[in-house]
GROMACS .gro file of C-alpha atoms in nm:
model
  269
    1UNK     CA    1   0.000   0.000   0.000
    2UNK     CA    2   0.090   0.384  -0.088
    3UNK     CA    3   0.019   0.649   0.138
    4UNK     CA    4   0.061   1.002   0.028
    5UNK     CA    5   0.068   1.253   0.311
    6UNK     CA    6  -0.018   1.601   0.176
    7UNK     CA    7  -0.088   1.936   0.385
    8UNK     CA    8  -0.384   2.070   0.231
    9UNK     CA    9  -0.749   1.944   0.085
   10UNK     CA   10  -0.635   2.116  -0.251
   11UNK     CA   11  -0.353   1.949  -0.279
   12UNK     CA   12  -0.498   1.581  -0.248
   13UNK     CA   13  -0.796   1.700  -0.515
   14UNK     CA   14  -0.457   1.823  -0.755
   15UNK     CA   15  -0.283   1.505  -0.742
   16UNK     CA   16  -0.591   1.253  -0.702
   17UNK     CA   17  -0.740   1.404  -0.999
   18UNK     CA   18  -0.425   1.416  -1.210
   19UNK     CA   19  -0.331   1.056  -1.110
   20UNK     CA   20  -0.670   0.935  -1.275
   21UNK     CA   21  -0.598   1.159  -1.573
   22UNK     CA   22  -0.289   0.966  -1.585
   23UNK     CA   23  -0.410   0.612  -1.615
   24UNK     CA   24  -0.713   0.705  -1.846
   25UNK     CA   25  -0.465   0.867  -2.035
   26UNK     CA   26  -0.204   0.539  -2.050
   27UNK     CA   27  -0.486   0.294  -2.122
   28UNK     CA   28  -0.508   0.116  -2.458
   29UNK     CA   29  -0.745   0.257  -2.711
   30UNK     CA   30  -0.855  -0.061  -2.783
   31UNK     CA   31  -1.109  -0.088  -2.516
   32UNK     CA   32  -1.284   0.140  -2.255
   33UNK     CA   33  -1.120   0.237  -1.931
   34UNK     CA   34  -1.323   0.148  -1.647
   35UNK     CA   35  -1.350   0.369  -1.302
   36UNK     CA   36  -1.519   0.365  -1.000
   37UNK     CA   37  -1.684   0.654  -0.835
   38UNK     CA   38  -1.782   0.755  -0.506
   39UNK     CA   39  -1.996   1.059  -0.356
   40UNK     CA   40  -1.987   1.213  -0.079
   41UNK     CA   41  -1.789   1.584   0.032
   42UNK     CA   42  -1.427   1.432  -0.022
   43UNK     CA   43  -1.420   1.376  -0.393
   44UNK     CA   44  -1.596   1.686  -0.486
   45UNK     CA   45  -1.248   1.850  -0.509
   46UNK     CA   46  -1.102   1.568  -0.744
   47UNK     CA   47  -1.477   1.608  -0.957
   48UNK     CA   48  -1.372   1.970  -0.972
   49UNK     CA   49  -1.009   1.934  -1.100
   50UNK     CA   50  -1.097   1.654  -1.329
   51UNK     CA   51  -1.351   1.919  -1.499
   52UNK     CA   52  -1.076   2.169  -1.501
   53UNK     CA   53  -0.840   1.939  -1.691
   54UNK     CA   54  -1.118   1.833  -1.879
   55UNK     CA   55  -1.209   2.167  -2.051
   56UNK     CA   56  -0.844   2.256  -2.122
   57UNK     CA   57  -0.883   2.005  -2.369
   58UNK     CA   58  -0.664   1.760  -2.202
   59UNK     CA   59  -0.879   1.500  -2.113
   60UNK     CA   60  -1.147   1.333  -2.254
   61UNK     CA   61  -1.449   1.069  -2.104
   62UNK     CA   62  -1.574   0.956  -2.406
   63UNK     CA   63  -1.398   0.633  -2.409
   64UNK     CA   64  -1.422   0.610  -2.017
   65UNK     CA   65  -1.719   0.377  -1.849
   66UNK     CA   66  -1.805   0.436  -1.489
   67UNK     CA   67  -1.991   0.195  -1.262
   68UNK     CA   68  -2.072   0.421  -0.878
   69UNK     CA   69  -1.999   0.279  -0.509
   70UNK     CA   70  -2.394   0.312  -0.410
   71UNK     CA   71  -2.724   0.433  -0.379
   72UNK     CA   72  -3.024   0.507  -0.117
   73UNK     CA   73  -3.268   0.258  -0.145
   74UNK     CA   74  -3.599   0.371  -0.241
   75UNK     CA   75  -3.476   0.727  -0.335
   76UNK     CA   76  -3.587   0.849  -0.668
   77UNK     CA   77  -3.299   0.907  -0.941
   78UNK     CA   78  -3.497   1.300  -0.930
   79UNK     CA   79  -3.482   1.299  -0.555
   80UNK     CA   80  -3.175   1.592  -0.482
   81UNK     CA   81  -2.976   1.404  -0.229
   82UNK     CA   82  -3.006   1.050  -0.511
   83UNK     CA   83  -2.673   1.007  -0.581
   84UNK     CA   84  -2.823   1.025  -0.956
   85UNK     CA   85  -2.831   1.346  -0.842
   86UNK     CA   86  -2.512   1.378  -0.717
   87UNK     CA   87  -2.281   1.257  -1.019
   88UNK     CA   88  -2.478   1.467  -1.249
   89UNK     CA   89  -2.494   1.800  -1.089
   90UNK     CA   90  -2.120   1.766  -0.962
   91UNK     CA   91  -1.950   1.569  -1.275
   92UNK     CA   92  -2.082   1.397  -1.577
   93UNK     CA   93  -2.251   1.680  -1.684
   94UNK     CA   94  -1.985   1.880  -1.727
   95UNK     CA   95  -1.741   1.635  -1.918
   96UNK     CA   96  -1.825   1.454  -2.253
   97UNK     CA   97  -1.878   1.129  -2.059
   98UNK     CA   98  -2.146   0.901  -2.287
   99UNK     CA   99  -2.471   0.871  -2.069
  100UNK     CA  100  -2.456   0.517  -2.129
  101UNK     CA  101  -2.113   0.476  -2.059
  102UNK     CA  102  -2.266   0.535  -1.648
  103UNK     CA  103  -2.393   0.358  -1.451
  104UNK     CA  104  -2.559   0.401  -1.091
  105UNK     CA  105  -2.754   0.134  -0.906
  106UNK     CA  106  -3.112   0.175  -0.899
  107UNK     CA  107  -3.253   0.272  -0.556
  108UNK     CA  108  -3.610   0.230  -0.667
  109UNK     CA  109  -3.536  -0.120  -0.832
  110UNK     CA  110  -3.863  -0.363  -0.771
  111UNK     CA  111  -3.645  -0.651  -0.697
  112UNK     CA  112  -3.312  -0.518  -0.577
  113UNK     CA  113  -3.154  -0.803  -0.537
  114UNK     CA  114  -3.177  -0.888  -0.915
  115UNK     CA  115  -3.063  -0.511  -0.954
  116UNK     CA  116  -2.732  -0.587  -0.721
  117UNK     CA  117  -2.659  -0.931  -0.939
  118UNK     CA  118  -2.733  -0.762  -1.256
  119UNK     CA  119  -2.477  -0.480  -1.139
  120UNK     CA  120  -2.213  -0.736  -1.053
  121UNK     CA  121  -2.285  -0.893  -1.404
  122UNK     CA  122  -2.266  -0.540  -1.576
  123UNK     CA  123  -1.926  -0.478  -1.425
  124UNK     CA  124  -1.750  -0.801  -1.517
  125UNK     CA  125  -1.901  -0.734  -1.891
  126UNK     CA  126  -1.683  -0.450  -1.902
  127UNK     CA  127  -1.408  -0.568  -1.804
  128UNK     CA  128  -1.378  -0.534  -1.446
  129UNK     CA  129  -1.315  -0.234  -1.276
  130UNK     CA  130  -0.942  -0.070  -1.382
  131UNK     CA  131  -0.923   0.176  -1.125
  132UNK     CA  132  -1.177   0.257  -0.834
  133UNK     CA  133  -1.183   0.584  -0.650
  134UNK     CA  134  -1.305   0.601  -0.315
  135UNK     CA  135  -1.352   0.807  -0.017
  136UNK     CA  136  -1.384   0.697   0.371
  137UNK     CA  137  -1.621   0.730   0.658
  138UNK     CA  138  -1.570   0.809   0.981
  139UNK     CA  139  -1.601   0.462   1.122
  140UNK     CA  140  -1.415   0.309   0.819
  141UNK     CA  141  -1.655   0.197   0.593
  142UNK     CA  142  -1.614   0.253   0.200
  143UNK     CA  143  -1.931   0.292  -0.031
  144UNK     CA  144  -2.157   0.131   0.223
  145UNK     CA  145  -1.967  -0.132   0.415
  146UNK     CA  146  -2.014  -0.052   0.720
  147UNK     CA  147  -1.793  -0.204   1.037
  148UNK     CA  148  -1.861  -0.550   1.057
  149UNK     CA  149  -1.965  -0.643   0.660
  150UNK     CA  150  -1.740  -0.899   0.479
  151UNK     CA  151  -1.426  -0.863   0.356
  152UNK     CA  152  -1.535  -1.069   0.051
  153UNK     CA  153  -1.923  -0.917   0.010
  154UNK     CA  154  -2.078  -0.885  -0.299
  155UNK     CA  155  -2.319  -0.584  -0.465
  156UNK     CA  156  -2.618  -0.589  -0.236
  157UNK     CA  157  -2.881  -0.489   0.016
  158UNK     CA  158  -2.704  -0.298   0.315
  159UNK     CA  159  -2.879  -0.169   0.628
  160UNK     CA  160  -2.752   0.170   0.725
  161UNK     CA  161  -2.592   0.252   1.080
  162UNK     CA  162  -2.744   0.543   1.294
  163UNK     CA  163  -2.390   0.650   1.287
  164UNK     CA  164  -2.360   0.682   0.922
  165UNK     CA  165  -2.785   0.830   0.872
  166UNK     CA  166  -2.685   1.096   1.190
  167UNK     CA  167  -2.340   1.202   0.962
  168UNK     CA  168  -2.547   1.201   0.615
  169UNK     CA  169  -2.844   1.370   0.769
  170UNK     CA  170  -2.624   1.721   0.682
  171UNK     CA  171  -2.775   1.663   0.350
  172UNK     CA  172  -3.154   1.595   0.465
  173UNK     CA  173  -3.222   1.919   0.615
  174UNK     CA  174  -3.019   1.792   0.958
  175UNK     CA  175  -3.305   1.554   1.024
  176UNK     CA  176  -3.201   1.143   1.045
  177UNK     CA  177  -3.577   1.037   0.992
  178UNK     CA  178  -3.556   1.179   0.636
  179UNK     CA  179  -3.205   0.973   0.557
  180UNK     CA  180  -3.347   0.634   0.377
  181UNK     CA  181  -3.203   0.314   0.641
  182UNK     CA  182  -3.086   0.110   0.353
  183UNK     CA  183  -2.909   0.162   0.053
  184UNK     CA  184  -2.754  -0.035  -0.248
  185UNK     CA  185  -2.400  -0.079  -0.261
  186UNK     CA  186  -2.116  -0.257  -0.397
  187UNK     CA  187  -1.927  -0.503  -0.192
  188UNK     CA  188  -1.554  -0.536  -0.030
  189UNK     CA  189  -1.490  -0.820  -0.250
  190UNK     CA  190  -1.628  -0.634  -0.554
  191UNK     CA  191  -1.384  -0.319  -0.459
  192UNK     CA  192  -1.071  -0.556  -0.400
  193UNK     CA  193  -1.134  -0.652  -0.769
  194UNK     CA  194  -1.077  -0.363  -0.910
  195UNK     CA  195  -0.733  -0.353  -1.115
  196UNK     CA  196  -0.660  -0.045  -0.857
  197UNK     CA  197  -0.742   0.139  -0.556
  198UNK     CA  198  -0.748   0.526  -0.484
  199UNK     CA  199  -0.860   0.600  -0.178
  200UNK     CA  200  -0.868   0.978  -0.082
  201UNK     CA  201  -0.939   1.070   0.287
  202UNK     CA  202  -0.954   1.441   0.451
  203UNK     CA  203  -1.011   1.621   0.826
  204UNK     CA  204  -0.979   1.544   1.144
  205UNK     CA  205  -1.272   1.351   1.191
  206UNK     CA  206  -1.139   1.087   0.924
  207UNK     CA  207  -0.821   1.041   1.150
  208UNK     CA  208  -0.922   0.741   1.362
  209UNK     CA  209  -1.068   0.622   1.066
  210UNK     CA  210  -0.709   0.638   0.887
  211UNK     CA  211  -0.516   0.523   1.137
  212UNK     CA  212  -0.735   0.173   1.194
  213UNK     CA  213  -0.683   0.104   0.821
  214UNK     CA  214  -0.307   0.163   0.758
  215UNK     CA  215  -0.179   0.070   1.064
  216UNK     CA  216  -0.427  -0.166   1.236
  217UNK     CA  217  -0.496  -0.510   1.138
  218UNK     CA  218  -0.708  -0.620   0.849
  219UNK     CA  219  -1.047  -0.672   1.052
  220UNK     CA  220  -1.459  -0.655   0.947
  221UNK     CA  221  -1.445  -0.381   1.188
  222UNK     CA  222  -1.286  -0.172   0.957
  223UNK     CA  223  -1.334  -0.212   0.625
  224UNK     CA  224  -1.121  -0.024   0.469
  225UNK     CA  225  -0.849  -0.205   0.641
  226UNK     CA  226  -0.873  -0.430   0.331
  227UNK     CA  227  -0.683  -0.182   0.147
  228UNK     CA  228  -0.349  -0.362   0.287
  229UNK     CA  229  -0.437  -0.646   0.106
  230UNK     CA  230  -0.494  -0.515  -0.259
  231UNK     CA  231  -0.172  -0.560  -0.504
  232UNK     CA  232  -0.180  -0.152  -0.625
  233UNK     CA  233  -0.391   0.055  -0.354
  234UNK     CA  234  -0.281   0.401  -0.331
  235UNK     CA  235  -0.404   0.621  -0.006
  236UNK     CA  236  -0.425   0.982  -0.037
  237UNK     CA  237  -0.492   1.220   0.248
  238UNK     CA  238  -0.487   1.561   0.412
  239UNK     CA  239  -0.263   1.593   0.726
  240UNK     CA  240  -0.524   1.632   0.947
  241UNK     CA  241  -0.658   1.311   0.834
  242UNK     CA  242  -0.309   1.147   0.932
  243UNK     CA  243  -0.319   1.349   1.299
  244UNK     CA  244  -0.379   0.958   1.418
  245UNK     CA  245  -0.069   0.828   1.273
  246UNK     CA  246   0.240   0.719   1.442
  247UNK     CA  247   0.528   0.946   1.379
  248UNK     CA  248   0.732   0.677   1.274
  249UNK     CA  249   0.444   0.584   1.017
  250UNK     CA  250   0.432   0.945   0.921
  251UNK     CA  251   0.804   0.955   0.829
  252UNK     CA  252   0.819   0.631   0.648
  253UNK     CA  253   0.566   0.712   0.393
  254UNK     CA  254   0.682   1.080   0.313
  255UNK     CA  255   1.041   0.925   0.308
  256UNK     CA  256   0.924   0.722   0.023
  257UNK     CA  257   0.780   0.970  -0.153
  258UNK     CA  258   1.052   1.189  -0.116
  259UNK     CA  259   1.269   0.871  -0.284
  260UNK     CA  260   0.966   0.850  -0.536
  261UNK     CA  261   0.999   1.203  -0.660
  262UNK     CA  262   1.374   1.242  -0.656
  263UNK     CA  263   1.422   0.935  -0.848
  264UNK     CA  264   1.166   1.076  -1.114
  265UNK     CA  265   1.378   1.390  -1.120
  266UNK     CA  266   1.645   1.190  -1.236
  267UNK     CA  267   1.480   0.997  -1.569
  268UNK     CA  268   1.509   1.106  -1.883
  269UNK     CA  269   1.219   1.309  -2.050
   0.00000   0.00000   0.00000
């Protein structure tokens, strides 16, 4: 695992959204480039630089297919706080992404467990994931995992913590009752097989968060913690979100980096 310690919000949105320029950018023609989206607060900043690098003319979407993290069961796609909502107001309608190139589970499915399978089945028609971006919650869940799901879950059906409604309920007017209790939402074993992990964490209240999953175990009662297992999962967070962190762990990964960016000093353009 990579962990890249950087001091400011705007800093983490730069590089995050100019590392996924970078792969979609080094994929083969030949086929689409897969990614994985989140929503939530902590992307928004990577949604807004990949727009910016977008209408310089520097990237394009058009040959990019994304499959999102999750969705409120029983929201309507119209409904403001849908993540429907979400992507569209905040990114895919400002690139020249291919409507049916996206893809969003259906919160207002009539069987949603055929809509989880089907989702499962859409993703390994295209591929597989290449690279998935994701964010964090407070108690270590990513998309909707929450502490105790399985490290090798599937698409599906997930129950929402109070923790998690009282934190989203920012969005629903500050009131839980209006937060739906369930949602649909990929799996840990259907993150893990994505070709890549980016994992972008920021604040203070993410720190405990952090610290469980890079220097904890890998346990159910932090999902993210799974991140030590993948073969190419890249961390990338604010330093308030590494305030948890061990100095030593601190100085190990920006030593790294440090050798990281010297050595690429030192290729040939």
């Amino acid at each position: 695992m990579r962990l890249v310690i950087l001091k400011t919000y705007k800093e983490l949105s730069l590089l995050g959204a100019e590392y996924i320029t970078k792969r979609i950018l080094e994929a083969p023609e030949k086929r689409p480039f897969v990614l994985g989206l989140p929503t939530g607060s902590t992307p928004l900043g990577i949604y807004r630089e990949l727009i910016r690098i977008h209408k310089q003319g520097k990237l394009s979407f058009k040959n990019v297919i994304t499959f999102n993290m999750d969705e409120y069961l029983g929201l309507p796609k119209a409904h403001p706080q849908s993540y429907h909502s979400f992507m569209w107001e905040n990114f895919f309608r400002h690139i020249d992404i291919k409507e049916k190139n996206t893809h969003i589970l259906d919160g207002e499915a009539p069987d949603p467990a055929a809509e989880c399978r089907a989702y499962e089945e859409a993703i390994a028609e295209a591929g597989g994931i290449d690279l998935f971006l994701g964010g964090m919650g407070e108690d270590g869940h990513i998309a909707f995992n929450e502490p105790f799901s399985s490290l090798s879950s599937r698409t599906r059906v997930k129950i929402l913590t109070e923790s998690t409604r009282a934190v989203n309920a920012r969005f629903f007017e500050g009131d839980i009752n209006k937060v739906p209790t369930a949602a649909l939402t990929v799996g840990v074993g259907t993150i893990m097989d994505a070709g890549e992990l980016l994992i972008a964490a920021s604040g203070r209240n993410k720190a405990r968060a952090l610290r469980d999953a890079v220097e904890g175990g890998i346990s159910h009662r932090c999902p993210l913690s799974c991140i030590q297992n993948h073969r190419r999962a890249m961390m990338i967070c604010d330093e308030d979100a590494a305030g948890e962190l061990e100095t030593g762990t601190v100085n190990y990964f920006k030593a790294l980096e440090k050798i990281k960016s010297e050595k690429a000093g030192q290729e040939p353009s």
